[in-house]
Coordinates of C-alpha atoms and ligand atoms in Angstrom, one line a residue:
M53 CA 7.4 -81.2 69.7
S54 CA 4.8 -83.7 70.9
V55 CA 1.1 -83.0 71.0
T56 CA -1.6 -84.9 72.8
I57 CA -4.2 -85.9 70.3
P58 CA -7.6 -87.2 71.6
K59 CA -9.1 -90.4 70.3
T60 CA -12.4 -88.9 69.3
M61 CA -13.7 -85.6 68.1
L62 CA -16.9 -83.8 67.0
A63 CA -17.7 -83.4 63.3
A64 CA -20.5 -81.8 61.2
R65 CA -21.3 -84.6 58.7
V66 CA -23.5 -84.9 55.6
T67 CA -25.3 -88.2 56.1
G68 CA -26.8 -88.3 52.6
P69 CA -28.3 -86.2 49.8
G70 CA -31.5 -84.2 50.5
I71 CA -30.6 -83.1 54.1
T72 CA -31.1 -79.6 55.5
R73 CA -28.7 -79.8 58.4
W74 CA -25.4 -81.4 59.4
D75 CA -25.5 -84.3 61.8
I76 CA -23.1 -83.6 64.7
Q77 CA -21.3 -86.9 65.3
T78 CA -18.5 -88.2 67.6
V79 CA -16.0 -89.8 65.3
P80 CA -12.4 -91.2 65.7
V81 CA -9.6 -88.7 65.2
P82 CA -7.8 -90.0 62.1
R83 CA -4.1 -90.8 62.2
P84 CA -1.9 -89.6 59.3
T85 CA -0.1 -92.2 57.1
G86 CA 2.2 -91.7 54.1
D87 CA 2.1 -88.2 52.8
Q88 CA -0.7 -87.0 55.1
A89 CA -0.7 -84.3 57.8
L90 CA -3.2 -84.2 60.7
I91 CA -4.3 -80.6 61.2
K92 CA -6.0 -79.3 64.3
V93 CA -8.6 -77.2 62.7
A94 CA -8.8 -73.5 63.7
A95 CA -11.1 -72.2 60.9
A96 CA -13.1 -73.9 58.1
G97 CA -14.9 -72.0 55.4
L98 CA -18.4 -72.7 54.1
C99 CA -18.5 -72.9 50.3
H100 CA -21.4 -73.2 47.9
T101 CA -20.3 -76.7 47.0
D102 CA -20.8 -77.7 50.7
T103 CA -24.5 -77.1 50.2
M104 CA -24.6 -78.8 46.8
I105 CA -23.5 -82.1 48.4
M106 CA -26.3 -81.7 51.0
E107 CA -28.9 -81.0 48.4
F108 CA -28.2 -83.7 45.8
S109 CA -25.8 -86.6 45.3
M110 CA -23.1 -84.6 43.6
F111 CA -20.3 -87.2 44.1
G112 CA -22.3 -89.9 45.9
V113 CA -20.0 -90.3 48.9
Y114 CA -21.7 -90.3 52.3
P115 CA -21.4 -89.9 55.2
V116 CA -18.8 -87.2 54.8
T117 CA -17.6 -84.3 57.0
G118 CA -18.1 -81.0 55.3
S119 CA -15.7 -78.1 54.4
H120 CA -12.9 -78.0 52.0
E121 CA -11.5 -74.7 53.2
P122 CA -9.3 -75.6 56.2
A123 CA -6.7 -73.6 58.2
G124 CA -5.1 -74.8 61.4
T125 CA -2.0 -76.2 63.0
V126 CA -0.1 -79.3 62.0
V127 CA -0.2 -81.8 65.0
A128 CA 1.1 -85.0 63.3
L129 CA 2.7 -86.2 60.1
G130 CA 2.7 -89.5 58.2
V131 CA 6.1 -91.2 57.7
D132 CA 6.6 -90.0 54.1
A133 CA 5.5 -86.4 55.0
Q134 CA 8.0 -86.5 57.9
E135 CA 10.8 -87.6 55.6
K136 CA 10.0 -85.0 53.0
G137 CA 10.3 -82.4 55.7
K138 CA 8.1 -79.8 54.0
L139 CA 5.9 -79.4 57.1
R140 CA 6.7 -79.6 60.8
V141 CA 4.5 -80.2 63.8
G142 CA 3.4 -76.9 65.2
Q143 CA 3.3 -75.1 61.9
T144 CA 0.2 -73.0 61.0
I145 CA -1.1 -73.8 57.5
A146 CA -4.0 -73.5 55.1
G147 CA -4.6 -76.4 52.8
L148 CA -6.2 -77.5 49.5
Q149 CA -8.8 -80.1 49.2
H150 CA -7.0 -82.6 46.9
F151 CA -6.6 -85.8 48.9
G152 CA -5.2 -89.3 48.1
M153 CA -3.4 -88.4 44.9
C154 CA -1.2 -91.0 43.3
H155 CA 1.9 -88.8 43.7
T156 CA 3.3 -90.0 40.4
C157 CA 1.1 -88.6 37.5
K158 CA 1.8 -85.4 35.7
D159 CA -1.5 -83.8 36.8
C160 CA -1.1 -84.9 40.4
L161 CA -1.2 -81.6 42.1
E162 CA -4.6 -80.5 40.8
Y163 CA -6.3 -82.9 38.4
C164 CA -5.1 -86.4 39.5
T165 CA -7.7 -88.9 38.6
H166 CA -7.0 -90.8 41.9
S167 CA -7.7 -87.7 43.9
R168 CA -10.6 -87.4 46.3
Y169 CA -11.7 -84.0 47.7
T170 CA -11.6 -83.2 51.4
G171 CA -15.1 -82.1 52.5
L172 CA -16.7 -83.6 49.4
T173 CA -15.5 -87.2 48.9
A174 CA -13.2 -87.4 52.0
D175 CA -13.8 -86.1 55.5
G176 CA -13.4 -82.3 55.7
A177 CA -12.7 -79.6 58.1
F178 CA -16.0 -79.0 59.9
A179 CA -14.4 -81.1 62.6
E180 CA -11.8 -80.6 65.3
Y181 CA -9.2 -82.4 63.2
V182 CA -8.8 -83.0 59.5
L183 CA -6.3 -85.1 57.4
L184 CA -4.8 -83.2 54.5
E185 CA -2.1 -84.0 52.0
A186 CA 1.1 -82.5 53.3
D187 CA 2.0 -81.5 49.7
C188 CA -1.2 -79.5 49.6
C189 CA -0.5 -77.4 52.7
V190 CA 1.0 -73.9 52.7
P191 CA 2.3 -72.2 55.8
I192 CA 0.5 -68.9 56.5
P193 CA 2.1 -65.7 57.7
D194 CA 1.9 -64.9 61.4
S195 CA 0.0 -61.7 60.5
M196 CA -2.8 -63.7 58.8
P197 CA -5.7 -64.9 61.1
F198 CA -6.9 -68.4 60.5
E199 CA -10.4 -67.1 59.6
Q200 CA -8.8 -65.1 56.8
A201 CA -6.6 -67.9 55.6
A202 CA -9.3 -70.5 55.3
P203 CA -11.4 -68.7 52.6
L204 CA -8.3 -68.4 50.4
T205 CA -8.0 -72.2 50.0
C206 CA -11.1 -72.4 47.7
A207 CA -12.7 -69.0 47.1
G208 CA -9.5 -67.0 47.1
I209 CA -7.4 -69.3 44.9
T210 CA -10.2 -69.9 42.5
M211 CA -10.5 -66.2 41.8
W212 CA -6.7 -65.6 41.8
T213 CA -6.0 -68.4 39.2
G214 CA -9.1 -67.4 37.1
L215 CA -7.9 -63.8 36.9
R216 CA -4.3 -64.8 36.4
S217 CA -5.2 -67.1 33.5
L218 CA -6.4 -64.0 31.6
D219 CA -2.9 -62.6 31.5
L220 CA -4.3 -59.0 31.3
Q221 CA -2.2 -55.9 31.3
P222 CA -2.9 -53.4 34.1
R223 CA -5.8 -51.0 33.5
K224 CA -7.6 -53.6 31.3
V225 CA -11.3 -54.0 32.2
V226 CA -12.5 -57.2 33.9
G227 CA -16.1 -57.8 35.0
I228 CA -17.1 -59.9 37.9
S229 CA -20.6 -61.2 37.9
E230 CA -21.9 -61.5 40.9
L231 CA -20.7 -59.9 44.1
G232 CA -20.9 -62.6 46.8
A233 CA -18.1 -63.4 49.3
L234 CA -16.1 -65.2 46.6
D235 CA -16.4 -62.2 44.3
H236 CA -15.4 -59.8 47.0
L237 CA -12.1 -61.6 47.1
G238 CA -12.0 -61.6 43.3
V239 CA -12.5 -57.8 43.2
Q240 CA -9.6 -57.3 45.5
F241 CA -7.3 -59.6 43.7
A242 CA -8.2 -57.9 40.4
K243 CA -7.5 -54.5 41.9
A244 CA -4.2 -55.8 43.3
M245 CA -3.3 -56.8 39.7
G246 CA -3.9 -53.2 38.6
L247 CA -7.0 -54.0 36.6
K248 CA -10.1 -51.8 36.2
V249 CA -12.9 -53.8 37.9
V250 CA -16.6 -53.8 37.1
G251 CA -18.8 -55.5 39.7
I252 CA -22.2 -56.7 38.5
D253 CA -25.1 -58.0 40.6
A254 CA -28.8 -57.8 40.5
R255 CA -29.2 -57.4 44.2
P256 CA -28.6 -54.1 46.0
H257 CA -27.1 -55.4 49.2
P258 CA -24.0 -57.2 47.7
I259 CA -23.4 -54.1 45.7
E260 CA -23.3 -51.9 48.8
L261 CA -21.0 -54.4 50.5
A262 CA -18.6 -54.3 47.5
R263 CA -18.7 -50.5 47.6
D264 CA -17.3 -50.6 51.1
L265 CA -14.2 -52.8 50.2
R266 CA -10.9 -51.1 50.6
L267 CA -10.0 -52.3 47.2
A268 CA -13.5 -51.6 45.7
P269 CA -14.6 -52.0 42.1
D270 CA -14.1 -49.0 39.8
L271 CA -17.7 -49.4 38.7
L272 CA -20.7 -51.1 40.2
I273 CA -23.7 -52.1 38.1
N274 CA -27.1 -53.1 39.4
A275 CA -28.2 -55.5 36.6
S276 CA -31.8 -55.3 37.8
E277 CA -32.1 -51.6 36.9
T278 CA -29.4 -51.2 34.2
S279 CA -29.8 -52.6 30.7
P280 CA -26.7 -54.3 29.2
A281 CA -26.5 -51.4 26.7
E282 CA -26.5 -48.9 29.6
A283 CA -23.9 -51.0 31.4
R284 CA -21.7 -50.9 28.3
K285 CA -22.1 -47.2 28.1
A286 CA -21.1 -46.8 31.8
I287 CA -18.0 -49.0 31.3
L288 CA -16.9 -46.9 28.3
A289 CA -17.5 -43.7 30.3
M290 CA -15.4 -45.2 33.1
R291 CA -12.6 -45.6 30.6
G292 CA -13.1 -42.1 29.3
L293 CA -14.4 -43.3 26.0
E294 CA -17.5 -42.1 24.1
Y295 CA -20.3 -44.5 23.4
R296 CA -20.8 -44.7 19.6
P297 CA -23.1 -47.4 18.4
F298 CA -23.2 -48.2 14.6
A299 CA -26.1 -46.7 12.8
E300 CA -27.8 -50.0 12.0
P301 CA -27.8 -53.4 13.7
F302 CA -26.3 -56.2 11.6
N303 CA -29.0 -58.3 10.1
G304 CA -28.9 -61.5 8.2
V305 CA -31.2 -64.0 6.5
D306 CA -31.2 -67.8 7.1
G307 CA -33.6 -69.4 4.7
E308 CA -37.0 -68.2 5.6
R309 CA -35.9 -66.7 8.9
S310 CA -34.4 -63.3 9.3
F311 CA -32.3 -62.7 12.3
T312 CA -30.5 -59.9 14.1
F313 CA -27.3 -60.0 16.0
P314 CA -28.6 -58.0 18.9
S315 CA -25.2 -57.4 20.5
Q316 CA -23.1 -57.0 17.4
H317 CA -23.6 -53.4 16.7
V318 CA -22.5 -51.8 19.9
A319 CA -19.2 -51.8 21.7
H320 CA -18.6 -54.5 24.4
P321 CA -16.2 -52.9 26.7
A322 CA -15.1 -55.5 29.3
T323 CA -12.0 -57.4 28.1
A324 CA -12.8 -60.3 30.2
M325 CA -15.6 -61.5 32.5
I326 CA -15.4 -63.8 35.5
L327 CA -18.7 -65.6 35.9
T328 CA -19.5 -66.7 39.4
A329 CA -23.3 -66.7 39.1
D330 CA -25.3 -69.8 38.2
P331 CA -28.6 -68.2 36.9
V332 CA -29.0 -68.1 33.1
A333 CA -30.1 -64.4 33.3
A334 CA -26.8 -63.5 35.0
Q335 CA -24.8 -65.5 32.4
R336 CA -26.6 -63.7 29.6
Y337 CA -26.1 -60.3 31.1
A338 CA -22.4 -61.0 31.6
V339 CA -22.0 -62.1 28.0
E340 CA -23.7 -58.9 26.8
V341 CA -21.1 -56.7 28.5
T342 CA -18.0 -58.7 27.4
R343 CA -16.0 -57.3 24.6
R344 CA -15.7 -58.9 21.1
H345 CA -12.7 -61.3 21.2
G346 CA -13.1 -61.2 25.0
T347 CA -12.6 -64.1 27.4
F348 CA -15.3 -65.5 29.6
V349 CA -14.1 -67.4 32.7
V350 CA -16.6 -69.8 34.3
V351 CA -16.0 -70.5 38.0
A352 CA -19.7 -70.8 38.7
Q353 CA -21.3 -74.3 38.7
P354 CA -24.4 -74.0 36.5
E355 CA -25.6 -77.3 35.0
T356 CA -25.0 -75.8 31.6
V357 CA -23.3 -72.6 30.5
S358 CA -25.6 -70.9 28.0
I359 CA -23.9 -68.9 25.3
S360 CA -25.4 -68.4 21.9
F361 CA -23.4 -69.0 18.7
R362 CA -24.1 -65.3 18.0
D363 CA -21.7 -64.5 20.8
F364 CA -19.5 -67.6 20.8
V365 CA -18.8 -67.6 17.1
F366 CA -19.7 -64.2 15.7
R367 CA -18.2 -62.3 18.6
D368 CA -15.2 -64.7 19.0
L369 CA -15.7 -65.1 22.7
T370 CA -13.3 -67.5 24.4
V371 CA -14.9 -69.5 27.2
I372 CA -12.6 -71.2 29.8
G373 CA -13.3 -73.0 33.0
S374 CA -11.2 -72.5 36.2
L375 CA -11.2 -75.0 39.0
Q376 CA -8.9 -73.9 41.8
G377 CA -5.2 -74.4 41.4
D378 CA -2.3 -76.3 42.9
V379 CA -0.2 -75.8 46.0
H380 CA 2.0 -73.3 44.2
D381 CA -1.0 -71.3 43.2
L382 CA -2.1 -71.4 46.9
E383 CA 1.3 -70.1 47.9
E384 CA 0.9 -67.2 45.5
T385 CA -2.7 -66.5 46.6
I386 CA -1.7 -66.3 50.2
A387 CA 1.4 -64.1 49.4
V388 CA -0.7 -61.7 47.3
A389 CA -3.4 -61.5 49.9
A390 CA -0.9 -60.8 52.7
E391 CA 1.0 -58.2 50.6
H392 CA -2.2 -56.3 49.5
G393 CA -4.2 -56.7 52.7
I394 CA -6.9 -58.7 50.8
V395 CA -9.5 -59.8 53.3
S396 CA -12.9 -61.5 53.5
D397 CA -15.7 -60.0 55.5
V398 CA -15.9 -63.0 57.9
S399 CA -18.7 -64.1 60.2
S400 CA -17.6 -66.8 62.6
Y401 CA -19.6 -69.6 64.1
T402 CA -18.8 -72.4 66.4
L403 CA -19.6 -76.1 65.7
A404 CA -22.6 -75.7 68.1
E405 CA -23.8 -72.8 65.9
H406 CA -23.8 -74.9 62.8
E407 CA -27.5 -74.2 62.0
A408 CA -26.9 -70.5 62.0
L409 CA -23.8 -71.0 59.9
L410 CA -25.8 -72.9 57.3
A411 CA -28.6 -70.4 57.4
T412 CA -26.3 -67.7 56.0
V413 CA -26.5 -69.5 52.6
H414 CA -30.2 -68.8 52.3
D415 CA -30.1 -65.2 53.6
E416 CA -30.0 -63.1 50.4
K417 CA -28.8 -60.1 52.5
R418 CA -25.7 -61.9 53.8
K419 CA -22.8 -61.9 51.4
D420 CA -20.1 -62.1 54.0
K421 CA -18.0 -65.3 54.3
A422 CA -19.3 -67.8 56.9
V423 CA -16.5 -69.6 58.7
M424 CA -16.6 -72.3 61.4
V425 CA -14.1 -71.7 64.2
F426 CA -12.7 -74.1 66.8
Ligands
ZN191 ZN1 -15.3 -74.4 47.4
ZN192 ZN1 -1.7 -88.4 40.3

């Protein structure tokens, strides 16, 4: 199968930190070498990290074409990728952002120290064509539209692997704090796992959107009008349990200072919490409703994660980070999404509509997934 590939293409590029719009440039269409695959992009998702590299010098590599959530069709393969035979020209795929790995180290598929990241430190998918590692591409089912496949390559896989790492039995309670597009996928994956899901947000609109999901949370909490104590009570009620705080809070004395463990004396019902919100207030709230001995999974990107020793030590919280996953995790993510009908609420924009696409980030009422389509 031969495909005609043009010499140049249009790309939405980040020219440096501190910019507020992509620069639409005509650039050469790259040619795949080694283990690379050239993909004709059909859909490319917008992720929070795309805006971070526009706002500040996160990785310091400019200019760079945005988007690390690509889905499209294979149009050419490097020599090694051809020999491996994992992909063929004409196949429809979604791909991870790892790029330029050494192909020899133990951590190669996800944490290779040689790896660059498509859309962040290597040119990404806000362009008509993108180079990906063939080893990082996964064929998508015929039934899955490109616009649905693209968000699974960062948002979807991040939530899937974060949830899976908890190894929870069905009907255990997991909280998801906040309820943006990423979290809507997380809610659905958690429901597909058979978990009881508590969705938390301080904004009414994302809560309403979450309520409309086919696989909706079992409980929705508006953190702006519900105290952590009331939230814990609501979670216990959801589980059919009675709220029984101890009579007295646990107090202690440290030299001249007396102190109270404010969250020690009441039940903390969520077995685990997935944190996708950066603000400290959201972190604090999420900690408050996580059960003693519970696990706190950080997939947000706050500069620091703020957890007091009162919670970390005296409530024995386990805090883990979750990046994305490797190609096998992406295979699993796509398979689970297809099996359970897990979908993003997608808004599509063309390259010419890139300013409207970017504006969705700053629109508090928009919690759908913005995708560029070609
Ligand atoms: Zn991302
Ligand atoms: Zn490596």
